[in-house]
């Protein structure tokens, strides 16, 4: 596409205007009248895209008659839309003047219609470029937590998933190039996301329901990791990075490269990471006497070793591309708090029986785009994925529990030609997942989930109004042929029940086995409008009604989940009047979210801002309640004679999935002020209130936070200091403790230089510079695994 742009500009310079009939010849300038080079000019509703030269010139040729909508994008500037009417034998000569935007505006690739932070009805965020490299961490949730509306469920630095507006787990879909990442990270907080940020181009976050684009698993939002593993062009380019971090002796190396010929493009990337247990500023471990030990210490079992590689290739055509990529992802990591040591044995041994996860995933993606010369359709997008995932939890050198997930997925988007000024298309989506867990802590039975969906998405400009509408209907089936209902001895911790327990300890356990098949038909509808009510400002309103089918783990769980320290029982079961667990008489219904988003933006100038307010009522919300009962973990500790019969250390609290109506509401605020060409100040704040409709709070809800970043940027030097304040969270669910507030101070500096025609960037990052004790309220292990203490990372990055 770049070659076509340069050729068109050359033709425009050499040939008379009469030869260029039905073409648009233009110039892109800034407000000072200087040329903007490398600006991208897109023809909406088509795949035509050209880039301006060093003089800001561009040409779009061979256009049909009619109204054409152009979209102009350049880094550091606000996007610009302009309507141009083409008539016979008439050349259009235009000049576009772009205004500065202190908030970077990057288009989302996760959706077939146009979306960005400043222009779409639904709120979105994008992390890319230097900001992505500066904030990337070993886990996905930790990499994204500085974005407004996004928090982490921090699990000892070895695992984390994003929390979007108080929602996570099966409500937040994680994708790679638009296809489900297909691990088991949404089943438990100690399960790592099988994706790597160090080789990503950008990470996109759709806040609020995104079921229209991705289905019922995205009722809380979507995180899409974008990379170039299936290359769309053959321009030779690449990036490499080496880094060392002091807090855990972490060493990281990564690279990615693209090259090719006129017809073929090739891609490769690889990464390697190794880290020891990390240090924290104050101890959180409690000894057998209940005493807390203070002083610097390390979080045991928080080490990791990761590596992976990807190779991809594409066939490039004049009208599109088709390509395939294969990735191998490997990770071994400890699980803090997940140990099965015997205290008496540990007195005679220096080693505890630590548990670590050994994760392997093979992912194949086939991606393609083809532009059609058709009366109705102008482009077909194809995405096909196959993922084979497995992770084993290893205890004392032996495999205790193994989780597997094999997923096949197909997405086809058919985008139509502009019809009555409407742009959009129809999407077909099929996904099948076989999930299996085997071992002592296999708290969910093997299950198969299959879904098929059809979605329609459209948008149109009406003068100063952009309207975006859509709908989606799915069929979701969950099948499990070996659902277990054990006759567990669930009891309360009081003397009477303990006596009753011993009276029945000789009784035989009975486990019932049966088949389960559920079918759901979620329907999602969405409508939004963006009103440019005055120059430089717009107002966005989005309303949606989204439905979600419950996940297999929410329905079928029945067993110990050591990662959360609970004995989980799914919504398919219930407690009877006598306190025994059996099949539930309640209907298994869809979860339904009714969401409203209101957004006010200042899009350009030296000051820009995005202010979001949201209200989300979720009916039939699936969540866990503490039953007040306890059950044996089922883990064999090889107990010796003389063990205290009243010792409950091997027992877990029984948590039961149930449904209720909940309300989540809050805000996100982002303000950027470009003080000078070099200095910029960013301010942000976010808050979510998550409560039961009839009273009470949902657990592990992130607290109010606010922060600021001061940046200094020149051609060679970049420096940033970031301060974030997390307020105390005392709105807690039963059995949940409050978490104190804290302030984190981070800083970074980088310097660009050129050595032997190689562009290099040397950088130094400081995290938690005040060495503050910081516990993440949304973490299941906040009491034993606070955030890392003061750390420094030194690295070098190269570009070619």
PDB file of N, CA, C and O in Angstrom, residues 37-107:
ATOM      1  N   UNK A  37       4.181  14.696   7.553  1.00  0.00           N
ATOM      2  CA  UNK A  37       4.524  13.502   6.770  1.00  0.00           C
ATOM      3  C   UNK A  37       4.106  12.232   7.528  1.00  0.00           C
ATOM      4  O   UNK A  37       3.908  12.239   8.744  1.00  0.00           O
ATOM      5  N   UNK A  38       3.934  11.154   6.780  1.00  0.00           N
ATOM      6  CA  UNK A  38       3.513   9.860   7.323  1.00  0.00           C
ATOM      7  C   UNK A  38       2.126   9.896   7.954  1.00  0.00           C
ATOM      8  O   UNK A  38       1.788   9.041   8.780  1.00  0.00           O
ATOM      9  N   UNK A  39       1.328  10.890   7.595  1.00  0.00           N
ATOM     10  CA  UNK A  39      -0.079  10.866   7.991  1.00  0.00           C
ATOM     11  C   UNK A  39      -0.812   9.857   7.107  1.00  0.00           C
ATOM     12  O   UNK A  39      -0.508   9.725   5.917  1.00  0.00           O
ATOM     13  N   UNK A  40      -1.751   9.142   7.678  1.00  0.00           N
ATOM     14  CA  UNK A  40      -2.501   8.120   6.949  1.00  0.00           C
ATOM     15  C   UNK A  40      -3.873   8.684   6.588  1.00  0.00           C
ATOM     16  O   UNK A  40      -4.599   9.173   7.456  1.00  0.00           O
ATOM     17  N   UNK A  41      -4.207   8.609   5.307  1.00  0.00           N
ATOM     18  CA  UNK A  41      -5.505   9.067   4.820  1.00  0.00           C
ATOM     19  C   UNK A  41      -6.285   7.836   4.357  1.00  0.00           C
ATOM     20  O   UNK A  41      -5.861   7.138   3.442  1.00  0.00           O
ATOM     21  N   UNK A  42      -7.419   7.564   5.002  1.00  0.00           N
ATOM     22  CA  UNK A  42      -8.220   6.375   4.710  1.00  0.00           C
ATOM     23  C   UNK A  42      -9.536   6.780   4.075  1.00  0.00           C
ATOM     24  O   UNK A  42     -10.132   7.814   4.420  1.00  0.00           O
ATOM     25  N   UNK A  43      -9.983   5.960   3.142  1.00  0.00           N
ATOM     26  CA  UNK A  43     -11.312   6.124   2.573  1.00  0.00           C
ATOM     27  C   UNK A  43     -12.254   5.213   3.342  1.00  0.00           C
ATOM     28  O   UNK A  43     -12.144   3.983   3.275  1.00  0.00           O
ATOM     29  N   UNK A  44     -13.163   5.797   4.137  1.00  0.00           N
ATOM     30  CA  UNK A  44     -14.065   5.017   4.980  1.00  0.00           C
ATOM     31  C   UNK A  44     -14.914   4.071   4.128  1.00  0.00           C
ATOM     32  O   UNK A  44     -15.328   4.415   3.023  1.00  0.00           O
ATOM     33  N   UNK A  45     -15.151   2.890   4.683  1.00  0.00           N
ATOM     34  CA  UNK A  45     -15.964   1.906   3.983  1.00  0.00           C
ATOM     35  C   UNK A  45     -15.215   1.159   2.906  1.00  0.00           C
ATOM     36  O   UNK A  45     -15.811   0.446   2.108  1.00  0.00           O
ATOM     37  N   UNK A  46     -13.871   1.318   2.872  1.00  0.00           N
ATOM     38  CA  UNK A  46     -13.065   0.608   1.883  1.00  0.00           C
ATOM     39  C   UNK A  46     -11.718   0.284   2.506  1.00  0.00           C
ATOM     40  O   UNK A  46     -11.451   0.642   3.656  1.00  0.00           O
ATOM     41  N   UNK A  47     -10.869  -0.387   1.746  1.00  0.00           N
ATOM     42  CA  UNK A  47      -9.535  -0.714   2.232  1.00  0.00           C
ATOM     43  C   UNK A  47      -8.485   0.229   1.647  1.00  0.00           C
ATOM     44  O   UNK A  47      -7.297  -0.025   1.760  1.00  0.00           O
ATOM     45  N   UNK A  48      -8.922   1.322   1.034  1.00  0.00           N
ATOM     46  CA  UNK A  48      -7.991   2.281   0.434  1.00  0.00           C
ATOM     47  C   UNK A  48      -7.357   3.118   1.538  1.00  0.00           C
ATOM     48  O   UNK A  48      -8.047   3.740   2.347  1.00  0.00           O
ATOM     49  N   UNK A  49      -6.028   3.126   1.551  1.00  0.00           N
ATOM     50  CA  UNK A  49      -5.285   3.829   2.593  1.00  0.00           C
ATOM     51  C   UNK A  49      -3.965   4.303   1.984  1.00  0.00           C
ATOM     52  O   UNK A  49      -3.215   3.503   1.424  1.00  0.00           O
ATOM     53  N   UNK A  50      -3.677   5.600   2.078  1.00  0.00           N
ATOM     54  CA  UNK A  50      -2.438   6.147   1.532  1.00  0.00           C
ATOM     55  C   UNK A  50      -1.721   6.935   2.629  1.00  0.00           C
ATOM     56  O   UNK A  50      -2.324   7.326   3.627  1.00  0.00           O
ATOM     57  N   UNK A  51      -0.422   7.177   2.395  1.00  0.00           N
ATOM     58  CA  UNK A  51       0.410   7.865   3.376  1.00  0.00           C
ATOM     59  C   UNK A  51       1.027   9.102   2.749  1.00  0.00           C
ATOM     60  O   UNK A  51       1.479   9.064   1.592  1.00  0.00           O
ATOM     61  N   UNK A  52       1.061  10.201   3.486  1.00  0.00           N
ATOM     62  CA  UNK A  52       1.604  11.442   2.961  1.00  0.00           C
ATOM     63  C   UNK A  52       3.129  11.378   2.874  1.00  0.00           C
ATOM     64  O   UNK A  52       3.793  10.685   3.656  1.00  0.00           O
ATOM     65  N   UNK A  53       3.699  12.121   1.902  1.00  0.00           N
ATOM     66  CA  UNK A  53       5.150  12.182   1.755  1.00  0.00           C
ATOM     67  C   UNK A  53       5.716  13.276   2.653  1.00  0.00           C
ATOM     68  O   UNK A  53       5.016  13.839   3.494  1.00  0.00           O
ATOM     69  N   UNK A  54       6.999  13.580   2.466  1.00  0.00           N
ATOM     70  CA  UNK A  54       7.656  14.558   3.328  1.00  0.00           C
ATOM     71  C   UNK A  54       7.073  15.962   3.174  1.00  0.00           C
ATOM     72  O   UNK A  54       7.260  16.811   4.044  1.00  0.00           O
ATOM     73  N   UNK A  55       6.365  16.196   2.064  1.00  0.00           N
ATOM     74  CA  UNK A  55       5.718  17.495   1.847  1.00  0.00           C
ATOM     75  C   UNK A  55       4.252  17.485   2.255  1.00  0.00           C
ATOM     76  O   UNK A  55       3.528  18.441   1.998  1.00  0.00           O
ATOM     77  N   UNK A  56       3.812  16.363   2.883  1.00  0.00           N
ATOM     78  CA  UNK A  56       2.423  16.255   3.303  1.00  0.00           C
ATOM     79  C   UNK A  56       1.460  15.943   2.180  1.00  0.00           C
ATOM     80  O   UNK A  56       0.245  16.052   2.354  1.00  0.00           O
ATOM     81  N   UNK A  57       1.966  15.548   1.005  1.00  0.00           N
ATOM     82  CA  UNK A  57       1.128  15.320  -0.170  1.00  0.00           C
ATOM     83  C   UNK A  57       0.606  13.883  -0.212  1.00  0.00           C
ATOM     84  O   UNK A  57       1.269  12.947   0.228  1.00  0.00           O
ATOM     85  N   UNK A  58      -0.592  13.713  -0.784  1.00  0.00           N
ATOM     86  CA  UNK A  58      -1.141  12.376  -1.020  1.00  0.00           C
ATOM     87  C   UNK A  58      -2.076  12.425  -2.220  1.00  0.00           C
ATOM     88  O   UNK A  58      -2.570  13.495  -2.620  1.00  0.00           O
ATOM     89  N   UNK A  59      -2.329  11.254  -2.822  1.00  0.00           N
ATOM     90  CA  UNK A  59      -3.268  11.108  -3.933  1.00  0.00           C
ATOM     91  C   UNK A  59      -4.059   9.826  -3.736  1.00  0.00           C
ATOM     92  O   UNK A  59      -3.501   8.773  -3.437  1.00  0.00           O
ATOM     93  N   UNK A  60      -5.375   9.922  -3.894  1.00  0.00           N
ATOM     94  CA  UNK A  60      -6.234   8.743  -3.957  1.00  0.00           C
ATOM     95  C   UNK A  60      -6.882   8.752  -5.334  1.00  0.00           C
ATOM     96  O   UNK A  60      -7.660   9.657  -5.652  1.00  0.00           O
ATOM     97  N   UNK A  61      -6.553   7.769  -6.157  1.00  0.00           N
ATOM     98  CA  UNK A  61      -6.981   7.771  -7.559  1.00  0.00           C
ATOM     99  C   UNK A  61      -8.013   6.692  -7.823  1.00  0.00           C
ATOM    100  O   UNK A  61      -8.311   5.853  -6.978  1.00  0.00           O
ATOM    101  N   UNK A  62      -8.571   6.760  -9.053  1.00  0.00           N
ATOM    102  CA  UNK A  62      -9.499   5.752  -9.564  1.00  0.00           C
ATOM    103  C   UNK A  62     -10.723   5.605  -8.666  1.00  0.00           C
ATOM    104  O   UNK A  62     -11.119   4.507  -8.268  1.00  0.00           O
ATOM    105  N   UNK A  63     -11.343   6.732  -8.361  1.00  0.00           N
ATOM    106  CA  UNK A  63     -12.535   6.713  -7.514  1.00  0.00           C
ATOM    107  C   UNK A  63     -13.800   6.815  -8.356  1.00  0.00           C
ATOM    108  O   UNK A  63     -13.829   7.476  -9.393  1.00  0.00           O
ATOM    109  N   UNK A  64     -14.850   6.161  -7.890  1.00  0.00           N
ATOM    110  CA  UNK A  64     -16.159   6.289  -8.515  1.00  0.00           C
ATOM    111  C   UNK A  64     -16.831   7.579  -8.067  1.00  0.00           C
ATOM    112  O   UNK A  64     -16.439   8.207  -7.080  1.00  0.00           O
ATOM    113  N   UNK A  65     -17.871   7.963  -8.788  1.00  0.00           N
ATOM    114  CA  UNK A  65     -18.615   9.152  -8.417  1.00  0.00           C
ATOM    115  C   UNK A  65     -19.327   8.949  -7.084  1.00  0.00           C
ATOM    116  O   UNK A  65     -19.632   7.826  -6.682  1.00  0.00           O
ATOM    117  N   UNK A  66     -19.584  10.067  -6.395  1.00  0.00           N
ATOM    118  CA  UNK A  66     -20.382  10.016  -5.180  1.00  0.00           C
ATOM    119  C   UNK A  66     -19.664  10.627  -3.998  1.00  0.00           C
ATOM    120  O   UNK A  66     -18.557  11.170  -4.099  1.00  0.00           O
ATOM    121  N   UNK A  67     -20.332  10.544  -2.838  1.00  0.00           N
ATOM    122  CA  UNK A  67     -19.814  11.105  -1.600  1.00  0.00           C
ATOM    123  C   UNK A  67     -18.751  10.183  -1.008  1.00  0.00           C
ATOM    124  O   UNK A  67     -18.989   8.987  -0.845  1.00  0.00           O
ATOM    125  N   UNK A  68     -17.585  10.738  -0.707  1.00  0.00           N
ATOM    126  CA  UNK A  68     -16.492   9.975  -0.119  1.00  0.00           C
ATOM    127  C   UNK A  68     -16.150  10.570   1.252  1.00  0.00           C
ATOM    128  O   UNK A  68     -16.027  11.784   1.399  1.00  0.00           O
ATOM    129  N   UNK A  69     -16.010   9.685   2.234  1.00  0.00           N
ATOM    130  CA  UNK A  69     -15.660  10.118   3.586  1.00  0.00           C
ATOM    131  C   UNK A  69     -14.221   9.754   3.870  1.00  0.00           C
ATOM    132  O   UNK A  69     -13.846   8.583   3.857  1.00  0.00           O
ATOM    133  N   UNK A  70     -13.383  10.771   4.104  1.00  0.00           N
ATOM    134  CA  UNK A  70     -11.965  10.560   4.376  1.00  0.00           C
ATOM    135  C   UNK A  70     -11.689  10.668   5.866  1.00  0.00           C
ATOM    136  O   UNK A  70     -12.294  11.477   6.583  1.00  0.00           O
ATOM    137  N   UNK A  71     -10.758   9.838   6.321  1.00  0.00           N
ATOM    138  CA  UNK A  71     -10.359   9.803   7.728  1.00  0.00           C
ATOM    139  C   UNK A  71      -8.850   9.981   7.770  1.00  0.00           C
ATOM    140  O   UNK A  71      -8.099   9.173   7.210  1.00  0.00           O
ATOM    141  N   UNK A  72      -8.377  11.039   8.421  1.00  0.00           N
ATOM    142  CA  UNK A  72      -6.958  11.391   8.437  1.00  0.00           C
ATOM    143  C   UNK A  72      -6.400  11.159   9.834  1.00  0.00           C
ATOM    144  O   UNK A  72      -6.948  11.649  10.832  1.00  0.00           O
ATOM    145  N   UNK A  73      -5.304  10.400   9.907  1.00  0.00           N
ATOM    146  CA  UNK A  73      -4.709   9.996  11.188  1.00  0.00           C
ATOM    147  C   UNK A  73      -3.214  10.295  11.155  1.00  0.00           C
ATOM    148  O   UNK A  73      -2.535   9.970  10.177  1.00  0.00           O
ATOM    149  N   UNK A  74      -2.697  10.892  12.232  1.00  0.00           N
ATOM    150  CA  UNK A  74      -1.258  11.125  12.373  1.00  0.00           C
ATOM    151  C   UNK A  74      -0.907  11.134  13.855  1.00  0.00           C
ATOM    152  O   UNK A  74      -1.671  11.663  14.666  1.00  0.00           O
ATOM    153  N   UNK A  75       0.230  10.552  14.231  1.00  0.00           N
ATOM    154  CA  UNK A  75       0.627  10.526  15.644  1.00  0.00           C
ATOM    155  C   UNK A  75       0.747  11.929  16.228  1.00  0.00           C
ATOM    156  O   UNK A  75       1.336  12.820  15.598  1.00  0.00           O
ATOM    157  N   UNK A  76       0.172  12.122  17.420  1.00  0.00           N
ATOM    158  CA  UNK A  76       0.237  13.411  18.090  1.00  0.00           C
ATOM    159  C   UNK A  76      -0.828  14.396  17.676  1.00  0.00           C
ATOM    160  O   UNK A  76      -0.887  15.513  18.207  1.00  0.00           O
ATOM    161  N   UNK A  77      -1.681  14.008  16.714  1.00  0.00           N
ATOM    162  CA  UNK A  77      -2.742  14.899  16.232  1.00  0.00           C
ATOM    163  C   UNK A  77      -4.107  14.252  16.415  1.00  0.00           C
ATOM    164  O   UNK A  77      -4.248  13.025  16.445  1.00  0.00           O
ATOM    165  N   UNK A  78      -5.127  15.110  16.513  1.00  0.00           N
ATOM    166  CA  UNK A  78      -6.496  14.624  16.555  1.00  0.00           C
ATOM    167  C   UNK A  78      -6.880  14.101  15.179  1.00  0.00           C
ATOM    168  O   UNK A  78      -6.423  14.616  14.147  1.00  0.00           O
ATOM    169  N   UNK A  79      -7.722  13.075  15.162  1.00  0.00           N
ATOM    170  CA  UNK A  79      -8.196  12.547  13.890  1.00  0.00           C
ATOM    171  C   UNK A  79      -9.116  13.563  13.221  1.00  0.00           C
ATOM    172  O   UNK A  79      -9.752  14.393  13.874  1.00  0.00           O
ATOM    173  N   UNK A  80      -9.184  13.489  11.874  1.00  0.00           N
ATOM    174  CA  UNK A  80     -10.002  14.429  11.112  1.00  0.00           C
ATOM    175  C   UNK A  80     -10.868  13.663  10.127  1.00  0.00           C
ATOM    176  O   UNK A  80     -10.385  12.757   9.437  1.00  0.00           O
ATOM    177  N   UNK A  81     -12.146  13.996  10.078  1.00  0.00           N
ATOM    178  CA  UNK A  81     -13.066  13.421   9.102  1.00  0.00           C
ATOM    179  C   UNK A  81     -13.481  14.525   8.129  1.00  0.00           C
ATOM    180  O   UNK A  81     -13.755  15.653   8.531  1.00  0.00           O
ATOM    181  N   UNK A  82     -13.542  14.176   6.839  1.00  0.00           N
ATOM    182  CA  UNK A  82     -13.961  15.159   5.838  1.00  0.00           C
ATOM    183  C   UNK A  82     -14.723  14.445   4.730  1.00  0.00           C
ATOM    184  O   UNK A  82     -14.280  13.409   4.231  1.00  0.00           O
ATOM    185  N   UNK A  83     -15.872  14.984   4.347  1.00  0.00           N
ATOM    186  CA  UNK A  83     -16.671  14.455   3.240  1.00  0.00           C
ATOM    187  C   UNK A  83     -16.280  15.170   1.947  1.00  0.00           C
ATOM    188  O   UNK A  83     -16.216  16.413   1.898  1.00  0.00           O
ATOM    189  N   UNK A  84     -16.017  14.381   0.887  1.00  0.00           N
ATOM    190  CA  UNK A  84     -15.651  14.902  -0.426  1.00  0.00           C
ATOM    191  C   UNK A  84     -16.605  14.299  -1.453  1.00  0.00           C
ATOM    192  O   UNK A  84     -16.827  13.084  -1.458  1.00  0.00           O
ATOM    193  N   UNK A  85     -17.156  15.120  -2.332  1.00  0.00           N
ATOM    194  CA  UNK A  85     -18.046  14.635  -3.383  1.00  0.00           C
ATOM    195  C   UNK A  85     -17.287  14.565  -4.707  1.00  0.00           C
ATOM    196  O   UNK A  85     -16.708  15.560  -5.160  1.00  0.00           O
ATOM    197  N   UNK A  86     -17.299  13.380  -5.332  1.00  0.00           N
ATOM    198  CA  UNK A  86     -16.609  13.144  -6.605  1.00  0.00           C
ATOM    199  C   UNK A  86     -17.639  13.171  -7.729  1.00  0.00           C
ATOM    200  O   UNK A  86     -18.666  12.492  -7.670  1.00  0.00           O
ATOM    201  N   UNK A  87     -17.349  13.968  -8.766  1.00  0.00           N
ATOM    202  CA  UNK A  87     -18.204  13.991  -9.962  1.00  0.00           C
ATOM    203  C   UNK A  87     -17.339  13.727 -11.194  1.00  0.00           C
ATOM    204  O   UNK A  87     -16.112  13.765 -11.130  1.00  0.00           O
ATOM    205  N   UNK A  88     -17.998  13.477 -12.342  1.00  0.00           N
ATOM    206  CA  UNK A  88     -17.276  13.128 -13.573  1.00  0.00           C
ATOM    207  C   UNK A  88     -16.303  14.223 -13.984  1.00  0.00           C
ATOM    208  O   UNK A  88     -16.639  15.418 -13.947  1.00  0.00           O
ATOM    209  N   UNK A  89     -15.081  13.773 -14.389  1.00  0.00           N
ATOM    210  CA  UNK A  89     -14.066  14.668 -14.953  1.00  0.00           C
ATOM    211  C   UNK A  89     -13.759  15.857 -14.050  1.00  0.00           C
ATOM    212  O   UNK A  89     -13.500  16.965 -14.525  1.00  0.00           O
ATOM    213  N   UNK A  90     -13.833  15.614 -12.758  1.00  0.00           N
ATOM    214  CA  UNK A  90     -13.537  16.716 -11.842  1.00  0.00           C
ATOM    215  C   UNK A  90     -12.497  16.264 -10.832  1.00  0.00           C
ATOM    216  O   UNK A  90     -12.689  15.281 -10.114  1.00  0.00           O
ATOM    217  N   UNK A  91     -11.379  16.975 -10.810  1.00  0.00           N
ATOM    218  CA  UNK A  91     -10.330  16.679  -9.850  1.00  0.00           C
ATOM    219  C   UNK A  91     -10.650  17.380  -8.537  1.00  0.00           C
ATOM    220  O   UNK A  91     -11.057  18.548  -8.539  1.00  0.00           O
ATOM    221  N   UNK A  92     -10.452  16.687  -7.438  1.00  0.00           N
ATOM    222  CA  UNK A  92     -10.660  17.297  -6.123  1.00  0.00           C
ATOM    223  C   UNK A  92      -9.308  17.590  -5.491  1.00  0.00           C
ATOM    224  O   UNK A  92      -8.483  16.694  -5.309  1.00  0.00           O
ATOM    225  N   UNK A  93      -9.090  18.837  -5.182  1.00  0.00           N
ATOM    226  CA  UNK A  93      -7.863  19.244  -4.508  1.00  0.00           C
ATOM    227  C   UNK A  93      -8.238  19.758  -3.115  1.00  0.00           C
ATOM    228  O   UNK A  93      -9.060  20.679  -2.991  1.00  0.00           O
ATOM    229  N   UNK A  94      -7.654  19.141  -2.089  1.00  0.00           N
ATOM    230  CA  UNK A  94      -8.062  19.478  -0.722  1.00  0.00           C
ATOM    231  C   UNK A  94      -6.829  19.700   0.137  1.00  0.00           C
ATOM    232  O   UNK A  94      -5.738  19.201  -0.151  1.00  0.00           O
ATOM    233  N   UNK A  95      -7.032  20.456   1.194  1.00  0.00           N
ATOM    234  CA  UNK A  95      -6.005  20.669   2.205  1.00  0.00           C
ATOM    235  C   UNK A  95      -6.605  20.378   3.573  1.00  0.00           C
ATOM    236  O   UNK A  95      -7.672  20.897   3.915  1.00  0.00           O
ATOM    237  N   UNK A  96      -5.930  19.535   4.346  1.00  0.00           N
ATOM    238  CA  UNK A  96      -6.379  19.195   5.682  1.00  0.00           C
ATOM    239  C   UNK A  96      -5.438  19.827   6.698  1.00  0.00           C
ATOM    240  O   UNK A  96      -4.208  19.727   6.573  1.00  0.00           O
ATOM    241  N   UNK A  97      -6.004  20.463   7.711  1.00  0.00           N
ATOM    242  CA  UNK A  97      -5.216  21.043   8.795  1.00  0.00           C
ATOM    243  C   UNK A  97      -5.492  20.258  10.084  1.00  0.00           C
ATOM    244  O   UNK A  97      -6.611  20.255  10.591  1.00  0.00           O
ATOM    245  N   UNK A  98      -4.468  19.575  10.586  1.00  0.00           N
ATOM    246  CA  UNK A  98      -4.614  18.772  11.789  1.00  0.00           C
ATOM    247  C   UNK A  98      -4.250  19.579  13.032  1.00  0.00           C
ATOM    248  O   UNK A  98      -3.279  20.336  13.032  1.00  0.00           O
ATOM    249  N   UNK A  99      -5.031  19.378  14.077  1.00  0.00           N
ATOM    250  CA  UNK A  99      -4.762  20.035  15.351  1.00  0.00           C
ATOM    251  C   UNK A  99      -4.124  19.049  16.325  1.00  0.00           C
ATOM    252  O   UNK A  99      -4.387  17.853  16.282  1.00  0.00           O
ATOM    253  N   UNK A 100      -3.299  19.589  17.195  1.00  0.00           N
ATOM    254  CA  UNK A 100      -2.600  18.761  18.182  1.00  0.00           C
ATOM    255  C   UNK A 100      -3.598  18.092  19.125  1.00  0.00           C
ATOM    256  O   UNK A 100      -4.622  18.669  19.495  1.00  0.00           O
ATOM    257  N   UNK A 101      -3.282  16.876  19.551  1.00  0.00           N
ATOM    258  CA  UNK A 101      -4.055  16.175  20.583  1.00  0.00           C
ATOM    259  C   UNK A 101      -3.085  15.664  21.634  1.00  0.00           C
ATOM    260  O   UNK A 101      -2.239  14.806  21.329  1.00  0.00           O
ATOM    261  N   UNK A 102      -3.156  16.146  22.866  1.00  0.00           N
ATOM    262  CA  UNK A 102      -2.234  15.661  23.900  1.00  0.00           C
ATOM    263  C   UNK A 102      -2.549  14.237  24.352  1.00  0.00           C
ATOM    264  O   UNK A 102      -1.720  13.600  24.993  1.00  0.00           O
ATOM    265  N   UNK A 103      -3.752  13.732  24.017  1.00  0.00           N
ATOM    266  CA  UNK A 103      -4.103  12.340  24.275  1.00  0.00           C
ATOM    267  C   UNK A 103      -3.950  11.579  22.965  1.00  0.00           C
ATOM    268  O   UNK A 103      -4.611  11.893  21.977  1.00  0.00           O
ATOM    269  N   UNK A 104      -3.073  10.587  22.960  1.00  0.00           N
ATOM    270  CA  UNK A 104      -2.804   9.840  21.736  1.00  0.00           C
ATOM    271  C   UNK A 104      -4.075   9.148  21.258  1.00  0.00           C
ATOM    272  O   UNK A 104      -4.758   8.465  22.022  1.00  0.00           O
ATOM    273  N   UNK A 105      -4.386   9.295  19.971  1.00  0.00           N
ATOM    274  CA  UNK A 105      -5.590   8.715  19.383  1.00  0.00           C
ATOM    275  C   UNK A 105      -5.168   7.590  18.441  1.00  0.00           C
ATOM    276  O   UNK A 105      -4.580   7.832  17.390  1.00  0.00           O
ATOM    277  N   UNK A 106      -5.479   6.346  18.830  1.00  0.00           N
ATOM    278  CA  UNK A 106      -5.077   5.169  18.061  1.00  0.00           C
ATOM    279  C   UNK A 106      -6.316   4.347  17.770  1.00  0.00           C
ATOM    280  O   UNK A 106      -7.124   4.067  18.663  1.00  0.00           O
ATOM    281  N   UNK A 107      -6.468   3.939  16.524  1.00  0.00           N
ATOM    282  CA  UNK A 107      -7.646   3.160  16.138  1.00  0.00           C
ATOM    283  C   UNK A 107      -7.568   1.744  16.707  1.00  0.00           C
ATOM    284  O   UNK A 107      -6.511   1.120  16.752  1.00  0.00           O
TER     285      UNK A 107
END
